[in-house]
C-alpha positions as YAML, in Angstrom:
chain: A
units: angstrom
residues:
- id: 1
  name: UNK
  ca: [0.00, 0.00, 0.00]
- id: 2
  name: UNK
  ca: [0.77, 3.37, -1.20]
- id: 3
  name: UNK
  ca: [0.96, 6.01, 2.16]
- id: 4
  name: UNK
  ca: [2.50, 9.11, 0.16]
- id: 5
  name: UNK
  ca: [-0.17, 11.85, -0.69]
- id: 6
  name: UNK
  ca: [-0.01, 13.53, -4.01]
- id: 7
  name: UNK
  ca: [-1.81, 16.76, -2.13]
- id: 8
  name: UNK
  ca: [-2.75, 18.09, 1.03]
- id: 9
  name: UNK
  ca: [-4.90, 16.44, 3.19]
- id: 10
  name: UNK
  ca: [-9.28, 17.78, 3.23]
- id: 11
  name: UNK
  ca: [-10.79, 17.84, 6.47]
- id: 12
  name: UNK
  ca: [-14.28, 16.56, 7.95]
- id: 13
  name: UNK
  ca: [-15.57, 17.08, 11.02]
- id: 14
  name: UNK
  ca: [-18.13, 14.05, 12.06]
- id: 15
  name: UNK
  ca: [-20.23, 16.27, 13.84]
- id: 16
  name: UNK
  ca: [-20.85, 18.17, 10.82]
- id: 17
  name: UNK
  ca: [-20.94, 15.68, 7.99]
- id: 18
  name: UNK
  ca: [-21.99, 11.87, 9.41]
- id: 19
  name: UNK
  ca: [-20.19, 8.93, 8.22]
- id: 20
  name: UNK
  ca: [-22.54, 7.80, 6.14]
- id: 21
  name: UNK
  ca: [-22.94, 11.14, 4.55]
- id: 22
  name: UNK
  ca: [-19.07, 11.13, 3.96]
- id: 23
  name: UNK
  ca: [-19.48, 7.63, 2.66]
- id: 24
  name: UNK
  ca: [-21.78, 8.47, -0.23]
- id: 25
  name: UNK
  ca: [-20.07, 11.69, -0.94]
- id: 26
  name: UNK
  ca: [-16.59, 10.11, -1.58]
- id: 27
  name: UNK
  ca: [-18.29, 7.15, -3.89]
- id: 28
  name: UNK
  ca: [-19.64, 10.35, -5.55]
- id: 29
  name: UNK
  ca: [-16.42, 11.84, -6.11]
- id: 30
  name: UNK
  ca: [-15.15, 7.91, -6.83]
- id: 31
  name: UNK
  ca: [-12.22, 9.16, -3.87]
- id: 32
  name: UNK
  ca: [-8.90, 7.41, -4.44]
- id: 33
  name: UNK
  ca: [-6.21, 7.71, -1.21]
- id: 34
  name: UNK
  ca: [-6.37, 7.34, 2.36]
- id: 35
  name: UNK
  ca: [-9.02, 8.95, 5.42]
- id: 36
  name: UNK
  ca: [-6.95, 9.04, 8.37]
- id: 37
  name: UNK
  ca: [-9.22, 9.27, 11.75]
- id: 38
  name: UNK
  ca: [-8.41, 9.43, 15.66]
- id: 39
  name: UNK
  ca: [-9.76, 5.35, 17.45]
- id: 40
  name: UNK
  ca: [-10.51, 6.18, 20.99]
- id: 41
  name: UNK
  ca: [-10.15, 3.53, 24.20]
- id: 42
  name: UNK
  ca: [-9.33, 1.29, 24.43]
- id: 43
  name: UNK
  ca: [-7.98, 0.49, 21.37]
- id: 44
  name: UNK
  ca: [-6.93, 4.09, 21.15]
- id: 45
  name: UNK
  ca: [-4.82, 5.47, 18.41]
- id: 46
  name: UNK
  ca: [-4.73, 6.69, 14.70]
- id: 47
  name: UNK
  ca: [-6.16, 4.26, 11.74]
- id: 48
  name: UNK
  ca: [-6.33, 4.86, 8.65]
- id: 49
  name: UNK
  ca: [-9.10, 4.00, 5.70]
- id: 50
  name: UNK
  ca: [-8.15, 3.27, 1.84]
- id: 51
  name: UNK
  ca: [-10.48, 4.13, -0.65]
- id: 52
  name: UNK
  ca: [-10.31, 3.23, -4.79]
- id: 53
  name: UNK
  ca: [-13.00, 5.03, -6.98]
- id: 54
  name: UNK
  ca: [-14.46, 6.06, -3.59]
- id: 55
  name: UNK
  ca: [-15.32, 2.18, -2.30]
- id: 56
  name: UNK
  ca: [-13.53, 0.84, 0.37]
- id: 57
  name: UNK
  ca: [-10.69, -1.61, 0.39]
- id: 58
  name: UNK
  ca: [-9.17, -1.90, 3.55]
- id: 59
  name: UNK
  ca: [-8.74, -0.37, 7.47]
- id: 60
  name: UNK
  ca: [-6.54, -1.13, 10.20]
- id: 61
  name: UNK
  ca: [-9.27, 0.24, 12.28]
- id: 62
  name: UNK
  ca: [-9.00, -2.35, 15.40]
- id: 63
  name: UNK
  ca: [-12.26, -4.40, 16.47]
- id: 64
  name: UNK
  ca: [-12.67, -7.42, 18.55]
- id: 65
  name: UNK
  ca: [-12.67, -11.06, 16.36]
- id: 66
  name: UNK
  ca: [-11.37, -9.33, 13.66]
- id: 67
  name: UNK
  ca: [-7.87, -10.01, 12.59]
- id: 68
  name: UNK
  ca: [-7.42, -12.49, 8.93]
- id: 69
  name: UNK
  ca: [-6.62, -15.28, 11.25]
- id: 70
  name: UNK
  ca: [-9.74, -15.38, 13.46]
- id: 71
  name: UNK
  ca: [-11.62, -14.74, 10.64]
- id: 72
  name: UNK
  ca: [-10.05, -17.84, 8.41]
- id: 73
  name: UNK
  ca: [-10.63, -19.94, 11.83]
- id: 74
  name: UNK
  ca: [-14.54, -18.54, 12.19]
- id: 75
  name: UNK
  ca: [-14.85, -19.48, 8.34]
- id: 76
  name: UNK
  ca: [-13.73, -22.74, 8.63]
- id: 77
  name: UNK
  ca: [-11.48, -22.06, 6.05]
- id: 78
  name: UNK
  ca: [-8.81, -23.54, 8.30]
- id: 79
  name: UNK
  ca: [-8.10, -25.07, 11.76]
- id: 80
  name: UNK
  ca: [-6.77, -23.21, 14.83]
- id: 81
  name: UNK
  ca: [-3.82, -25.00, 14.82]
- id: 82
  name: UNK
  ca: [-2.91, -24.18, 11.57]
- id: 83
  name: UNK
  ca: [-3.54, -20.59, 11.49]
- id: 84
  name: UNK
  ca: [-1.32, -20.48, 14.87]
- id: 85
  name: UNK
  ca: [1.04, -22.14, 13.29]
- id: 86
  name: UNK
  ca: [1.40, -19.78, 10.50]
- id: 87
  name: UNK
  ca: [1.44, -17.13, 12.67]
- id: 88
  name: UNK
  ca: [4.36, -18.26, 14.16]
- id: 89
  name: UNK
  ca: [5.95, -18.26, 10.80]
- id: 90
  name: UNK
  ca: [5.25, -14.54, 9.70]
- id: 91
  name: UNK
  ca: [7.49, -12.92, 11.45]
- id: 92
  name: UNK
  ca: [5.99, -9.07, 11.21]
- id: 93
  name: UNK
  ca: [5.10, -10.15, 7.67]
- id: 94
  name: UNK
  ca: [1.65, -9.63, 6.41]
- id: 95
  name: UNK
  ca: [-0.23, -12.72, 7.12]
- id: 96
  name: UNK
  ca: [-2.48, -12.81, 4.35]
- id: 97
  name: UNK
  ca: [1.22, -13.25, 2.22]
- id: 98
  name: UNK
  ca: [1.93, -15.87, 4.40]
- id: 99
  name: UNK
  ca: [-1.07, -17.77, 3.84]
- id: 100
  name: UNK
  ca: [-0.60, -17.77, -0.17]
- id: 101
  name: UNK
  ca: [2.98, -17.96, 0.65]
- id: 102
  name: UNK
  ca: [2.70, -21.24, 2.37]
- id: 103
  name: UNK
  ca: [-0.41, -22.65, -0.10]
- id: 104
  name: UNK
  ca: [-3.21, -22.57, 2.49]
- id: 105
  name: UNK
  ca: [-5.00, -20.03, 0.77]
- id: 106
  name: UNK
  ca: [-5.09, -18.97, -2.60]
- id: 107
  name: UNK
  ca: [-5.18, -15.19, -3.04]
- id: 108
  name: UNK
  ca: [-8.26, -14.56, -4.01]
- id: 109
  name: UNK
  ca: [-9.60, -16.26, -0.98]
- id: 110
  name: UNK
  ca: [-7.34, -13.97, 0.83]
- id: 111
  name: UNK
  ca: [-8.28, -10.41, -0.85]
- id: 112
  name: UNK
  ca: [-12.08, -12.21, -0.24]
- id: 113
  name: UNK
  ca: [-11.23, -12.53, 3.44]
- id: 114
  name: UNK
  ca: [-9.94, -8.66, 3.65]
- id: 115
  name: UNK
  ca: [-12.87, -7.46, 2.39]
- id: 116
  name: UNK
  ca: [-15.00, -9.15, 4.38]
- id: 117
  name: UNK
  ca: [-12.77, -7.54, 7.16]
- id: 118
  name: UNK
  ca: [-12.82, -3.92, 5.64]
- id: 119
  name: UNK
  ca: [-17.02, -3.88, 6.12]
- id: 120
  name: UNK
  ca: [-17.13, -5.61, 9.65]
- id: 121
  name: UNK
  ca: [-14.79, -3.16, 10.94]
- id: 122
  name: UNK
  ca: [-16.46, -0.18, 9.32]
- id: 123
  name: UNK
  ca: [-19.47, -1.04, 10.40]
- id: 124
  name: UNK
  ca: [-17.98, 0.32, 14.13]
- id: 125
  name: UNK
  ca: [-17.62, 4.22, 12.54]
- id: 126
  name: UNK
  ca: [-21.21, 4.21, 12.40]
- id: 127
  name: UNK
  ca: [-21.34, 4.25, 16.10]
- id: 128
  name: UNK
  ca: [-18.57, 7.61, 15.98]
- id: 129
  name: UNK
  ca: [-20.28, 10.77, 15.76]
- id: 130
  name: UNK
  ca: [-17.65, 13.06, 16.27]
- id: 131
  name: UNK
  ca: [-13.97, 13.85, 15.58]
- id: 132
  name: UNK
  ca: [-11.88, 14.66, 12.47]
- id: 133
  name: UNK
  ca: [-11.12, 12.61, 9.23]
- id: 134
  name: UNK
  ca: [-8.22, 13.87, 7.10]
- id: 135
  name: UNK
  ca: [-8.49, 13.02, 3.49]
- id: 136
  name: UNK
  ca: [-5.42, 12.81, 1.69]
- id: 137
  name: UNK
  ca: [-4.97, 11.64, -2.23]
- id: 138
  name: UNK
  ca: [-2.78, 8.59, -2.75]
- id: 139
  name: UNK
  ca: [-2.56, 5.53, -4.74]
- id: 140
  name: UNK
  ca: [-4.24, 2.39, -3.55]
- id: 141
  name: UNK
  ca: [-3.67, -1.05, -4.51]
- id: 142
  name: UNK
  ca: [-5.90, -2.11, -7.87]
- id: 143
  name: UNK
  ca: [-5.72, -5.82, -6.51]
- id: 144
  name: UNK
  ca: [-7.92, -4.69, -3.61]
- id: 145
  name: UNK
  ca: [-11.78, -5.87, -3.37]
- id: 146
  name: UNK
  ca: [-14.06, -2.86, -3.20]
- id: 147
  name: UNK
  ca: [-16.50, -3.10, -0.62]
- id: 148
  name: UNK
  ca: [-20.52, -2.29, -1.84]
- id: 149
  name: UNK
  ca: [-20.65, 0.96, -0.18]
- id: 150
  name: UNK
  ca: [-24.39, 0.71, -0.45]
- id: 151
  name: UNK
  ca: [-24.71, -2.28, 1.38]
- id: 152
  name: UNK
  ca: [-22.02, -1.11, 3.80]
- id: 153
  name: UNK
  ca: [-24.26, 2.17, 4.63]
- id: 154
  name: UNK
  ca: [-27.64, 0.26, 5.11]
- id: 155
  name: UNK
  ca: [-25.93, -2.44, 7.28]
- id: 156
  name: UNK
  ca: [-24.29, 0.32, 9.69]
- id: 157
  name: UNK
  ca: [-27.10, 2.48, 9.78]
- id: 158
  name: UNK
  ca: [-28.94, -0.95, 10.70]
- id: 159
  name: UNK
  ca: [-26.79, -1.62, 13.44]
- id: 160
  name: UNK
  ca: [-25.95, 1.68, 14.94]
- id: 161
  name: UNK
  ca: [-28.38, 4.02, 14.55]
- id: 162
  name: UNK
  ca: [-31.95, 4.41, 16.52]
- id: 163
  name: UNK
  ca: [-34.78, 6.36, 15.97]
- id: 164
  name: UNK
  ca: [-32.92, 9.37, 17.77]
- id: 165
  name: UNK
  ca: [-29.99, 9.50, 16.21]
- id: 166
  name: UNK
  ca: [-31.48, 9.56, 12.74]
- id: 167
  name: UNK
  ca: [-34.04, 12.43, 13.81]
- id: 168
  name: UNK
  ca: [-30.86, 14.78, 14.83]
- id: 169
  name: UNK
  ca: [-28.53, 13.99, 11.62]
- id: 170
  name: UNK
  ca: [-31.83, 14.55, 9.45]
- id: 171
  name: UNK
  ca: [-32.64, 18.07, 11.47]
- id: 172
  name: UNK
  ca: [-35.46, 19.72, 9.35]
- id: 173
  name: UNK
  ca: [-36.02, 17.00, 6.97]
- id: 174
  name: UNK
  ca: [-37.09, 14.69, 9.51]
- id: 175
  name: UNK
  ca: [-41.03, 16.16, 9.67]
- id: 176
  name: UNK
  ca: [-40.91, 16.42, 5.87]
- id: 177
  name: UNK
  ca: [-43.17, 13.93, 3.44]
- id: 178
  name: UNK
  ca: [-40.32, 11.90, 1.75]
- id: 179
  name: UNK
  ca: [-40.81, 10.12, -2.07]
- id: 180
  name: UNK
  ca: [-38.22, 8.57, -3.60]
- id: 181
  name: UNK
  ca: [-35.65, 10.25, -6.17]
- id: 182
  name: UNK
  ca: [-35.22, 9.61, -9.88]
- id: 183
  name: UNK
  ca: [-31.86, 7.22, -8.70]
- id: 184
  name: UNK
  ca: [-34.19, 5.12, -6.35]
- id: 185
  name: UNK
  ca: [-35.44, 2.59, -8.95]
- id: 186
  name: UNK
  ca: [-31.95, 2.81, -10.31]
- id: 187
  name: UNK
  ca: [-29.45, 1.79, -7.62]
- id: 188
  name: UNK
  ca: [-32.06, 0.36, -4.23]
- id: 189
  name: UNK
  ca: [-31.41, -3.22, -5.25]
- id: 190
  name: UNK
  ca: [-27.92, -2.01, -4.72]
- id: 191
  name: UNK
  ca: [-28.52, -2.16, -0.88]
- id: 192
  name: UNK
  ca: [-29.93, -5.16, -0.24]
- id: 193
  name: UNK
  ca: [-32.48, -4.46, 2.21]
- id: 194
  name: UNK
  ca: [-34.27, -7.32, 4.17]
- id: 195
  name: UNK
  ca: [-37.34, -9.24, 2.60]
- id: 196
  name: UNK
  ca: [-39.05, -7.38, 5.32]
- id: 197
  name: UNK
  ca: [-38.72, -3.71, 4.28]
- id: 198
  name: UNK
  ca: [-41.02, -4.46, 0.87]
- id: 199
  name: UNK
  ca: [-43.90, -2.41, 2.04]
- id: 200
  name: UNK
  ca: [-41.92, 0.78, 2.55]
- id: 201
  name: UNK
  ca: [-39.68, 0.09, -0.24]
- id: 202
  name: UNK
  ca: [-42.77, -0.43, -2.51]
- id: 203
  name: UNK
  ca: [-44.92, 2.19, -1.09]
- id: 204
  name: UNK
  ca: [-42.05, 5.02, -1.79]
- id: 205
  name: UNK
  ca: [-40.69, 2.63, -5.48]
- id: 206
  name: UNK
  ca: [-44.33, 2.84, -6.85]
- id: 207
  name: UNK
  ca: [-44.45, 6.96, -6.33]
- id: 208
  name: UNK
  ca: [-45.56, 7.27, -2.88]
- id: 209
  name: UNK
  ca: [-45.22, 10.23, -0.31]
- id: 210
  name: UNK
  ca: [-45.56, 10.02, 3.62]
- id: 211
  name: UNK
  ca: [-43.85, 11.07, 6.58]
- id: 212
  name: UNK
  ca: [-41.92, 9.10, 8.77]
- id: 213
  name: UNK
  ca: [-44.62, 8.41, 11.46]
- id: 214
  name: UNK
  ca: [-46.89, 7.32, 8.34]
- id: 215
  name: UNK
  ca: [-44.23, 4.70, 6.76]
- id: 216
  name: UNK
  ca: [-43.41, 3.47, 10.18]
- id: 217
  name: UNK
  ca: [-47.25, 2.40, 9.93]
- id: 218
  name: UNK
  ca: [-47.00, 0.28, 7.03]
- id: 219
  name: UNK
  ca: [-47.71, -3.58, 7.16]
- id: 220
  name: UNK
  ca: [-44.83, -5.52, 8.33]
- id: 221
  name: UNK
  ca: [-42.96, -2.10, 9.37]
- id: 222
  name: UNK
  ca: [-42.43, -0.40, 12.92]
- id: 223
  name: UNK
  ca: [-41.12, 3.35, 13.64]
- id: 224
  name: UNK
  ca: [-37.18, 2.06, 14.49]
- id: 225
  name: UNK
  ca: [-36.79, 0.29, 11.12]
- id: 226
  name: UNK
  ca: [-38.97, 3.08, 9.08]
- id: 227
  name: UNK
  ca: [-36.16, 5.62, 10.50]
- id: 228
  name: UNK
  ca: [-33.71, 3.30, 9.51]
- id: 229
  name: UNK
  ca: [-34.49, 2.95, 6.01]
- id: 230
  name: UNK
  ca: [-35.15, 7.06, 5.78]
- id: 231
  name: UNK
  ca: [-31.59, 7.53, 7.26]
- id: 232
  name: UNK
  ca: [-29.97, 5.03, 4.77]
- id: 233
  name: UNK
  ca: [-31.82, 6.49, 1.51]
- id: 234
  name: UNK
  ca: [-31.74, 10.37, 2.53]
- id: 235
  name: UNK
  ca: [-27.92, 9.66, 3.22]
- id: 236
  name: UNK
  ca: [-27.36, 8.43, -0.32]
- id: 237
  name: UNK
  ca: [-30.11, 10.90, -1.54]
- id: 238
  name: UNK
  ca: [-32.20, 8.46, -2.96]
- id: 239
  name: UNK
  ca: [-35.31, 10.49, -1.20]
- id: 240
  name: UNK
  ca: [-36.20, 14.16, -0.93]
- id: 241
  name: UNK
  ca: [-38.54, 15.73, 1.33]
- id: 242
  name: UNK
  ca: [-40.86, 18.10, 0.63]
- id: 243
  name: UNK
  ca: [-43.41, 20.43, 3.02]
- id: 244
  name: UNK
  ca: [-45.55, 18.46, 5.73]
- id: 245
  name: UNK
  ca: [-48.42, 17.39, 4.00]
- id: 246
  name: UNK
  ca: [-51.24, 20.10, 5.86]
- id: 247
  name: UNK
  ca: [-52.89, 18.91, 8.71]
- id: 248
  name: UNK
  ca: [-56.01, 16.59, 7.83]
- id: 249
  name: UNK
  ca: [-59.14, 17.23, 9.87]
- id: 250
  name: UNK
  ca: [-59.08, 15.34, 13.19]
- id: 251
  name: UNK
  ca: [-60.42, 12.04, 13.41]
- id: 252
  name: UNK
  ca: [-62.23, 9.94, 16.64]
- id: 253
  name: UNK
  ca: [-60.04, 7.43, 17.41]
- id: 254
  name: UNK
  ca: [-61.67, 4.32, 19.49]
- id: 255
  name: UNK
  ca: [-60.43, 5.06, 22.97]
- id: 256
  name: UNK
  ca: [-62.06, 8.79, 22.46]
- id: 257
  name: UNK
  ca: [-65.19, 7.67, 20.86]
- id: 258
  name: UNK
  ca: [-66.27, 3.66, 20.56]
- id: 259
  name: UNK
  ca: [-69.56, 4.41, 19.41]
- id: 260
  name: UNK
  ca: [-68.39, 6.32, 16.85]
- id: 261
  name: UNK
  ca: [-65.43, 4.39, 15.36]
- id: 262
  name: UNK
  ca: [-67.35, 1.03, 15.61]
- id: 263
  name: UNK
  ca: [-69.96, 3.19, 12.63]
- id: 264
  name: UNK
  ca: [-66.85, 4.28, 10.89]
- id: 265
  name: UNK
  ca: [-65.46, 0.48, 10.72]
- id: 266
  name: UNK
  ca: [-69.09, -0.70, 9.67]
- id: 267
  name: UNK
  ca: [-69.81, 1.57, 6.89]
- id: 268
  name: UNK
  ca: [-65.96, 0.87, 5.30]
- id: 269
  name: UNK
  ca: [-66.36, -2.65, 5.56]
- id: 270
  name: UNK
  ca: [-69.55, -1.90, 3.42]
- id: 271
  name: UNK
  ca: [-67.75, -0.23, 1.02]
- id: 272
  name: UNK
  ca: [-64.54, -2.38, 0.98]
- id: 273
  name: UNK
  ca: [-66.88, -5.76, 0.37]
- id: 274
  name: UNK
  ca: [-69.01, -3.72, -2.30]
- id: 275
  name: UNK
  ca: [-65.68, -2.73, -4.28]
- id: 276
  name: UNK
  ca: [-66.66, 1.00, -4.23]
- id: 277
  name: UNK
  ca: [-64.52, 3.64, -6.22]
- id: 278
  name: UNK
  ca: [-61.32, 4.50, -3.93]
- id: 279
  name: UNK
  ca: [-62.71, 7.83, -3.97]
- id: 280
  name: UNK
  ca: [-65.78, 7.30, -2.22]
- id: 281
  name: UNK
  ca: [-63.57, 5.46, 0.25]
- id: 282
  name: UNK
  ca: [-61.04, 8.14, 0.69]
- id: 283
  name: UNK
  ca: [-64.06, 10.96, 0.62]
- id: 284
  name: UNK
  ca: [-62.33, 12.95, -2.32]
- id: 285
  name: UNK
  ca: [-63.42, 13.96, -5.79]
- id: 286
  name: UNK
  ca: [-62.14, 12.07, -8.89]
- id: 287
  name: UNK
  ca: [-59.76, 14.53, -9.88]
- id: 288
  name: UNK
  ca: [-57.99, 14.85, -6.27]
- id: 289
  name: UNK
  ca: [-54.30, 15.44, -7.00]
- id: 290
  name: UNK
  ca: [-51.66, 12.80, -5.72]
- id: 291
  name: UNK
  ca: [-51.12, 14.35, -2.07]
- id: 292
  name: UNK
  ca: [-54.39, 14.55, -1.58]
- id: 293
  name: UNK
  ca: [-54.99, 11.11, -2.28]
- id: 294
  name: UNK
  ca: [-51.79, 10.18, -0.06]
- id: 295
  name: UNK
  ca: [-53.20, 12.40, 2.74]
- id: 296
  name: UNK
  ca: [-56.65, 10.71, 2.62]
- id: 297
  name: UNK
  ca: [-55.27, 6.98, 2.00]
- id: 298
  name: UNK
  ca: [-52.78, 7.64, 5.23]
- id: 299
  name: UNK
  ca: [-55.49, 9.16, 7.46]
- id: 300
  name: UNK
  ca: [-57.58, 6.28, 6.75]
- id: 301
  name: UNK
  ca: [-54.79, 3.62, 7.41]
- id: 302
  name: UNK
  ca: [-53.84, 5.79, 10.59]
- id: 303
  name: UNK
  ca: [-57.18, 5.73, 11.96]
- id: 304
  name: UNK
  ca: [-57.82, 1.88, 11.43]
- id: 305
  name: UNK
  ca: [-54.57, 0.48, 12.42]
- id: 306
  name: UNK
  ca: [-54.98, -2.86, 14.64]
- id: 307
  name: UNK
  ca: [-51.79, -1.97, 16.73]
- id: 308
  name: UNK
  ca: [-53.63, 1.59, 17.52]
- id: 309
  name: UNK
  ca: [-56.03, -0.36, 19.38]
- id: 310
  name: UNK
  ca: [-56.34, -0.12, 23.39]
- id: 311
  name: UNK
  ca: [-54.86, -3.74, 24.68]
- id: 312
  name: UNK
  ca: [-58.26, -4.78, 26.14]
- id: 313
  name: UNK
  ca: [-60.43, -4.31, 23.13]
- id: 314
  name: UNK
  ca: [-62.54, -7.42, 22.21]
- id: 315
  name: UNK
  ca: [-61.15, -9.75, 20.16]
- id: 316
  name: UNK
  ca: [-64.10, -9.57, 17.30]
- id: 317
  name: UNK
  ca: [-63.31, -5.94, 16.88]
- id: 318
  name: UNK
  ca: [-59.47, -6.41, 16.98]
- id: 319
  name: UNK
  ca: [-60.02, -9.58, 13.89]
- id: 320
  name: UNK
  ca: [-62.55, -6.58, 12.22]
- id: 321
  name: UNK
  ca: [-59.77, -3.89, 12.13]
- id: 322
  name: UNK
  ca: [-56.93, -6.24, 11.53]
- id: 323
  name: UNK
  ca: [-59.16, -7.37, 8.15]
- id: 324
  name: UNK
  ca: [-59.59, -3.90, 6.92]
- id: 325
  name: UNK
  ca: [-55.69, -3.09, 7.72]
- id: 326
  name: UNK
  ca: [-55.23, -5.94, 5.48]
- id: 327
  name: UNK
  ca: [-57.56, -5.07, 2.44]
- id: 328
  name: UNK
  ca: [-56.42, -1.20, 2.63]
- id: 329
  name: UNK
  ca: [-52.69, -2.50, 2.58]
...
């Protein structure tokens, strides 16, 4: 590996720009060198990151059940012994050489096994929210396996960030209605997001528009995992928000008003089993715009959600709501 810069180093500050933000800005730029960044106790000390057309390829950022050899041994690639063994022999060498070296591993089983490294250990800056990466130019070593950046972003944002932190490091935009960019379709297979997330994935892939509250509402979904998914598209700006859809008028939920909601569920069961326009079931016009519809459909969805339901409600009315959950999903 290259260490010499060809230029002086950029600077970041964490607080200011999040690591996943950096992430997707230096695949944008398709960054070639080195970020160098500050690891605090207690495996304190500098580390370094090398980038190739702005993917990773390797850190010597330190983490727990991460060095080649524990990972050849947790692969069953090889045996303890062995790897110990060839420890032994490397002598401040690189041990990945050593393993080609001595014909336990071929090399690309080796450049396999760094990359693998590169993303587990990565997956720990997600947790750092402040300090300062310097970003020097340099070349990098084309035999290097780039890591999916993509996939790297979703899977740290999955494992390090909670509905708080993506609310700060979204400021403003976290109130706003979100629908999918032009790139969406292009590059969300890219991620590969859990089998799970198809309702929100869908819901904003076929053109919808909703809050956070309102995707964290959608079948098979919950409020954590909605954020999640926000923080992981917004970050590679593969959503854009626009101006809180306006207020809708309120609606009698079944705690305030049994009576009430018990004639609401009634009369859209009617209309659900007699296949009535969607209009006359959202109670707009035919020639409602989009967010109007989106407004209407989300109110509706809100308001007859089985998990809004007080814990001691009947079971009858609980497999009522539940049904027309289901045929509004």
């Amino acid at each position: 590996m290259n260490d010499d810069v060809s230029q002086p180093a950029q600077l970041v500050e964490l607080s200011t720009v999040p690591f996943p933000g950096l992430l997707f800005t230096l695949l944008s730029k398709r960054f070639t060198g080195v970020a160098t960044l500050y690891q605090t106790e207690p495996c304190e000390g500098e580390r370094m990151v090398w980038f190739r057309g702005g993917m990773p390829v390797l850190t010597d950022w330190e983490q727990e059940e991460s060095r080649l050899g524990e990972l050849v041994v947790a692969q069953g690639l090889l045996a303890g012994a062995v790897v110990d063994t060839a420890l032994a022999a490397a002598e401040g060498r690189l041990f990945g050489e050593v393993l080609v070296e001595q014909g336990l591993l071929d090399r690309n089983a080796v450049l396999t096994l760094l990359r693998t490294q590169c993303t587990r250990r990565l997956i720990d800056l997600f947790g750092v929210t402040d300090g300062t990466v310097a970003l020097a130019a340099c070349e990098v070593d084309r035999e290097l396996l780039q890591v999916n950046v993509l996939d790297l972003i979703h899977r740290g944002i999955s494992a390090r960030y909670d509905i708080g932190r993506v609310r700060a490091e979204l400021g403003e935009a976290w109130g706003a209605s979100m629908r999918a960019t032009p790139a969406y379709e292009k590059y969300v297979e890219h991620f590969n997001f859990r089998s799970d997330d198809g309702s929100l994935l869908g819901f904003l892939g076929s053109g919808g528009s909703a809050d956070i509250a309102a995707l964290g509402r959608l079948p098979d979904m919950n409020p954590q995992r909605a954020a999640q998914l926000v923080g992981v598209l917004w970050f590679c700006r593969m959503l854009e928000g626009s101006a809180p859809l306006a207020a809708p008028a309120p609606v009698v939920d079944y705690a305030a008003d049994p009576e009430s909601f018990e004639q609401a569920l009634a009369a859209l069961e009617q209309q659900l089993a007699a296949s009535v326009e969607p209009a006359v079931v959202l109670e707009l016009d035919n020639d409602a715009d989009t967010k109007s519809i989106e407004a209407a459909f989300v109110r509706l969805a809100t308001r007859f959600d089985p998990r809004a339901l007080p814990p001691d409600v009947d079971d009858e009315l609980h497999t009522r709501v539940t049904a027309v959950a289901a045929a509004l999903a």
